[in-house]
Coordinates of C-alpha atoms and ligand atoms in Angstrom, one line a residue:
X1 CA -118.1 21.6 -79.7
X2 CA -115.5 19.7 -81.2
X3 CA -113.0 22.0 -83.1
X4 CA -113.8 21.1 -86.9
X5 CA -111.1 19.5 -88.9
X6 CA -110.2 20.7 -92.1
X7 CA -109.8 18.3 -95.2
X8 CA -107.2 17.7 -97.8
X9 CA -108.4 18.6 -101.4
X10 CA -105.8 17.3 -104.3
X11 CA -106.9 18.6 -107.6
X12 CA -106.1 20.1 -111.1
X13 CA -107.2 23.6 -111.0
X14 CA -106.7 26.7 -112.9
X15 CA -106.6 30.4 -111.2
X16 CA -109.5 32.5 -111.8
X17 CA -108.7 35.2 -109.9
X18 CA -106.0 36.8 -107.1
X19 CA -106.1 39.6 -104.7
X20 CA -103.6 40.8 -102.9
X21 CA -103.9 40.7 -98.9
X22 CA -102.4 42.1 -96.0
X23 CA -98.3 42.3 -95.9
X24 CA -97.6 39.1 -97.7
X25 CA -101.0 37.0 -98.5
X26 CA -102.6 36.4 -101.2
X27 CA -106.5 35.4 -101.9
X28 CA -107.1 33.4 -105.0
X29 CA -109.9 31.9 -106.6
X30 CA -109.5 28.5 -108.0
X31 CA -111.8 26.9 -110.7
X32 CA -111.0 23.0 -109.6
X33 CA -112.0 19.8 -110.8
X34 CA -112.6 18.5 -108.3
X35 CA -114.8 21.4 -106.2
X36 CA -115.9 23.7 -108.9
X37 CA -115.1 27.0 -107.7
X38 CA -113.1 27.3 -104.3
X39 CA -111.7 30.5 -102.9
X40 CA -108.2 30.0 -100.6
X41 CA -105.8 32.2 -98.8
X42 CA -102.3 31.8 -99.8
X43 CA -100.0 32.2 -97.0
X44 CA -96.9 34.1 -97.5
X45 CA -97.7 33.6 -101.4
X46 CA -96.4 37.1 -102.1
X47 CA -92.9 36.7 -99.8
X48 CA -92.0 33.4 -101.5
X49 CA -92.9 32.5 -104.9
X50 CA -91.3 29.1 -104.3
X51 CA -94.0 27.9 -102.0
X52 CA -96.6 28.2 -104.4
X53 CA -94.8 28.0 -108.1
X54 CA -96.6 29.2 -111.3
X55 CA -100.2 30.3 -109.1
X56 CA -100.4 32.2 -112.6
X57 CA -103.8 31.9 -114.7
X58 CA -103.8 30.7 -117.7
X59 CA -101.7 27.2 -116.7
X60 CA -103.0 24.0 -115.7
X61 CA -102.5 24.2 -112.2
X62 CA -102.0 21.4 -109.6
X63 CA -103.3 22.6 -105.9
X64 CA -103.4 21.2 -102.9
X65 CA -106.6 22.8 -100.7
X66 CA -107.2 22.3 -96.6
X67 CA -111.1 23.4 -96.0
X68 CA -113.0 23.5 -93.2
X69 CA -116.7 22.4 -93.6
X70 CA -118.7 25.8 -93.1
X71 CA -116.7 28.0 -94.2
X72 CA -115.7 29.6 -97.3
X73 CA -112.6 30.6 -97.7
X74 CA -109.8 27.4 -97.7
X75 CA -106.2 27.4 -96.8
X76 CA -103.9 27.0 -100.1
X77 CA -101.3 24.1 -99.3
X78 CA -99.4 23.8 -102.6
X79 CA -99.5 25.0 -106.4
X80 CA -97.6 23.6 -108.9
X81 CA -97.9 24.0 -112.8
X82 CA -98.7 21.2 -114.7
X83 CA -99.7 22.2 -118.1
X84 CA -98.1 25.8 -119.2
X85 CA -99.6 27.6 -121.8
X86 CA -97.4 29.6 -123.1
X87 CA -98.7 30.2 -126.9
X88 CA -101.8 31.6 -125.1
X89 CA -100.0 33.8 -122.5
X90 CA -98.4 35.1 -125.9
X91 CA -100.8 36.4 -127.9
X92 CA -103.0 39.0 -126.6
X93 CA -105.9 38.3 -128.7
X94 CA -105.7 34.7 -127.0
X95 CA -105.1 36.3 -123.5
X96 CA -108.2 38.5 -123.7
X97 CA -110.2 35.6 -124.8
X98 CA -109.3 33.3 -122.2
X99 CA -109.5 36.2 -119.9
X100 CA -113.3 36.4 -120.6
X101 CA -114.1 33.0 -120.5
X102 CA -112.5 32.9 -117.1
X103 CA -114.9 35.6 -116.0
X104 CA -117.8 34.2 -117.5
X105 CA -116.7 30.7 -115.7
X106 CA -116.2 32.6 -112.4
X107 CA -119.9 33.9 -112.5
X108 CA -121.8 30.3 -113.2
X109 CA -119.6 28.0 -111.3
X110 CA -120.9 27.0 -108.0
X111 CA -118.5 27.2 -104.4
X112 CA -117.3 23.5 -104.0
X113 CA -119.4 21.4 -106.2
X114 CA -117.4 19.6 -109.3
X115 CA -118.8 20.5 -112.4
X116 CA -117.4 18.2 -115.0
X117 CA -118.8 19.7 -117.8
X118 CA -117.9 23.4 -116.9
X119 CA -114.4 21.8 -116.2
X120 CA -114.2 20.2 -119.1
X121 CA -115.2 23.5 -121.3
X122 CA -112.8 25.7 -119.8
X123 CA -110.0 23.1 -120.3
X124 CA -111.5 22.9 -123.9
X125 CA -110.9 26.3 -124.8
X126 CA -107.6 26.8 -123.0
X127 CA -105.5 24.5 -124.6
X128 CA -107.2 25.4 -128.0
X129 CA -106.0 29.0 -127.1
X130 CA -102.8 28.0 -126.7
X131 CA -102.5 26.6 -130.2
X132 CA -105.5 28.5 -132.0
X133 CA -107.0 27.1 -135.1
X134 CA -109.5 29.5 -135.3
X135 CA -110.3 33.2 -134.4
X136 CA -109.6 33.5 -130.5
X137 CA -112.9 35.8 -130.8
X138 CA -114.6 32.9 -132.8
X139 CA -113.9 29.9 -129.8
X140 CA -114.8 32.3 -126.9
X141 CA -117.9 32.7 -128.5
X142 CA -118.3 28.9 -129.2
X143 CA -117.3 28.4 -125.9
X144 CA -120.0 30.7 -124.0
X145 CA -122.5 29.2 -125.6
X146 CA -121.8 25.8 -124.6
X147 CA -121.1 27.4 -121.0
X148 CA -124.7 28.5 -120.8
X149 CA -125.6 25.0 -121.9
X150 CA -123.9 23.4 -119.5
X151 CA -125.0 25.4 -116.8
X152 CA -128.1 24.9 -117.5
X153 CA -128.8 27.8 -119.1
X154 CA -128.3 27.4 -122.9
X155 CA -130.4 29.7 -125.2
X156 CA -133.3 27.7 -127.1
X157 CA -132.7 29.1 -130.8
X158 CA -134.4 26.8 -133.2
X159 CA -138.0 27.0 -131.9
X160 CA -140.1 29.0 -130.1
X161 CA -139.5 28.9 -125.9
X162 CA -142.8 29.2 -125.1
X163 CA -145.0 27.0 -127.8
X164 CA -143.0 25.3 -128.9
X165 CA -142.9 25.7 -132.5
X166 CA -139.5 25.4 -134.8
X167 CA -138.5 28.5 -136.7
X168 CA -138.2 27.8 -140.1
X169 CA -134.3 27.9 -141.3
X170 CA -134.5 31.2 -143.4
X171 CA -136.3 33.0 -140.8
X172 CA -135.4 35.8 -138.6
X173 CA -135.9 35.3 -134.9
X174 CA -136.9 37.3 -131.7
X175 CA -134.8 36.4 -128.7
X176 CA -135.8 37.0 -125.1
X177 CA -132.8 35.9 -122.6
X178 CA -134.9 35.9 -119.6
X179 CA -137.3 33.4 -121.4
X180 CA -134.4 31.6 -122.3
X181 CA -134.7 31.5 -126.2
X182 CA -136.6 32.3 -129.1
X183 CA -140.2 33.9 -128.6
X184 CA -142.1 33.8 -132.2
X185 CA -144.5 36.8 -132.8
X186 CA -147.7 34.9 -131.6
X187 CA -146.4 34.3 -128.6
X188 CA -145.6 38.3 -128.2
X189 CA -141.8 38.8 -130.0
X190 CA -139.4 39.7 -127.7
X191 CA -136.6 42.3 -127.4
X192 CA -133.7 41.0 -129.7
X193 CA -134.0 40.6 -133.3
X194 CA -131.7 37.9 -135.0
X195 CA -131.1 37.7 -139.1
X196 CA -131.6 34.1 -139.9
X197 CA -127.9 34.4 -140.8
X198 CA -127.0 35.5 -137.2
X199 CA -128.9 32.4 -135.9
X200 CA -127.7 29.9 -137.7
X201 CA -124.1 31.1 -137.0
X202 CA -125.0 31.0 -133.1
X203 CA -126.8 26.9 -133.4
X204 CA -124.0 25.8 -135.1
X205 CA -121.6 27.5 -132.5
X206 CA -123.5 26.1 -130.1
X207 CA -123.3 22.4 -131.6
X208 CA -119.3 23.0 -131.7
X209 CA -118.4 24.5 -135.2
X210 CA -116.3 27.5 -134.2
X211 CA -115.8 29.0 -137.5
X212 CA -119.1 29.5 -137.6
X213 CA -118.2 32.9 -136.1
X214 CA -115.4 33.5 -138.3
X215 CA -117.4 37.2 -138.9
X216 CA -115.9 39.0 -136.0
X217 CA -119.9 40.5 -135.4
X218 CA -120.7 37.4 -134.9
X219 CA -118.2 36.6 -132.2
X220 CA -118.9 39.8 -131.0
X221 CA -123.0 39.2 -130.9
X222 CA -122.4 35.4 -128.9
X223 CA -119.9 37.5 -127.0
X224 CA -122.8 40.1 -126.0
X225 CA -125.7 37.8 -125.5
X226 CA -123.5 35.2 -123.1
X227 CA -122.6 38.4 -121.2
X228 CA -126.3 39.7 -121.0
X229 CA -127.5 35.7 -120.1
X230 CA -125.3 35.2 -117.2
X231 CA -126.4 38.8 -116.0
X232 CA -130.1 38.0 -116.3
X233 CA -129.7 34.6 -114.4
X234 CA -128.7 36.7 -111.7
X235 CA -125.0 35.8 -111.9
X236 CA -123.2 38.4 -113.1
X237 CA -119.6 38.4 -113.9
X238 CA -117.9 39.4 -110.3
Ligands
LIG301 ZN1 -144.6 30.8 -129.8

C-alpha cells in the first residue's frame, strides 16, 4: 500500500475546545470554514507558545491543518489570530454566552464537512458579543435557534408538526422536540406547554429579532429547549 499523503488545509477557524496531552502536546478542536469541525494535535503547543500564537477561543483564528484521508485526528501546522475579540473575552456575561454557543456548535457540526451556514452563525454571534447590543442571554438564544435551523433541525412553532394546521397567534402551544415542533391537541398535545407570549418571543427569535428575549425567562426557555433539541437528535453537547 502506498503510504497516504496528508493534505494542506488553510482556513479561518475558531477553537472549540483544547486538551492537554502528554509532556508538551496539545489536542484542539477547530470549528473551520473550510472543514466544519476538525480535531488536530498541536505539537509542542504547550512548550512554545510562539509556534502557535493566540490558539485561544474566542478569536478569529487562522490555521493551517495537514490530514490524512481516514483518519481523524489532523496535525496542527500553524495558528495565528486574525480577528481578537477582546470586548467579549471581557465581559463574563459575553464569555459564558459564547461559551455555550461554542458547545452547542461542537455537538451539530459534522467532522470535515464546511458548513457555511453553521460558520456563518457562530461568526454572527461572536463579533456581536464582542460589541453587544443586546442581552448576551438574549443573542445566545437567537442564535440557537437559528443553529437548530441550520442544522436541520429548527423547531416548527407556528403550526402543528404533524397536520399541519397554523396555531392561531393568541394561542398557547404544545411542543414536542422529538417531533420537531408544535403538536396541537388533536393530534395528541405533547409534553411542553408554551404561553402564546413565550411563542411568539421564540418565532421572532428565530426570524432574527434578538430583543425578542429581552425577558431573561425567555433567553433562559430558548436556552433550555436548544439544549434539550440537540440532546434528542442524538447529539449531545460533548
Ligand atoms: Zn395537528
Amino acid at each position: 500500500m502506498r503510504r497516504s499523503r496528508a493534505t494542506r488545509i488553510a482556513s479561518r477557524a475558531e477553537l472549540v475546545r483544547r486538551v492537554a496531552f502528554g509532556e508538551s502536546d496539545v489536542i484542539v478542536t477547530l470549528f473551520t470554514e473550510q472543514m466544519g469541525s476538525v480535531a488536530a494535535l498541536a505539537r509542542g503547543a504547550r512548550a512554545s507558545r510562539k509556534r502557535f500564537a493566540g490558539l485561544e477561543p474566542m478569536h478569529q483564528l487562522e490555521v493551517e491543518i495537514d490530514l490524512v484521508a481516514g483518519r481523524d485526528l489532523g496535525a496542527l501546522v500553524s495558528s495565528r489570530l486574525v480577528r481578537p475579540r477582546l470586548g467579549l473575552t471581557s465581559s463574563l456575561a459575553c464569555l459564558d454566552a459564547a461559551g455555550a454557543a461554542l458547545r452547542w456548535l461542537a455537538a451539530v457540526a459534522p467532522a470535515h464537512v464546511a458548513e457555511p451556514a453553521l460558520w456563518a452563525e457562530i461568526e454572527g454571534l461572536l463579533d456581536e458579543l464582542d460589541a453587544p447590543a443586546s442581552a448576551p442571554a438574549a443573542m445566545l438564544g437567537a442564535f440557537g435557534l437559528r443553529l437548530l435551523a441550520a442544522a436541520g433541525w429548527g423547531l416548527e412553532l407556528a403550526q402543528c408538526v404533524r397536520c399541519g394546521r397554523a396555531c392561531p397567534e393568541r394561542s398557547a402551544g404544545r411542543l414536542d422536540l422529538p417531533a420537531g415542533g408544535l403538536v396541537c391537541r388533536t393530534c395528541g398535545g405533547a409534553p411542553v406547554l408554551l404561553t402564546a407570549r413565550e411563542r411568539r418571543a421564540l418565532v421572532e427569535a428565530g426570524h432574527g429579532v434578538v430583543d425578542a428575549l429581552a425577558r431573561p425567562e425567555d433567553a433562559a426557555l430558548a436556552a433550555r429547549l436548544v439544549t434539550e433539541a440537540i440532546e434528542v437528535h442524538g447529539r449531545g453537547p460533548r
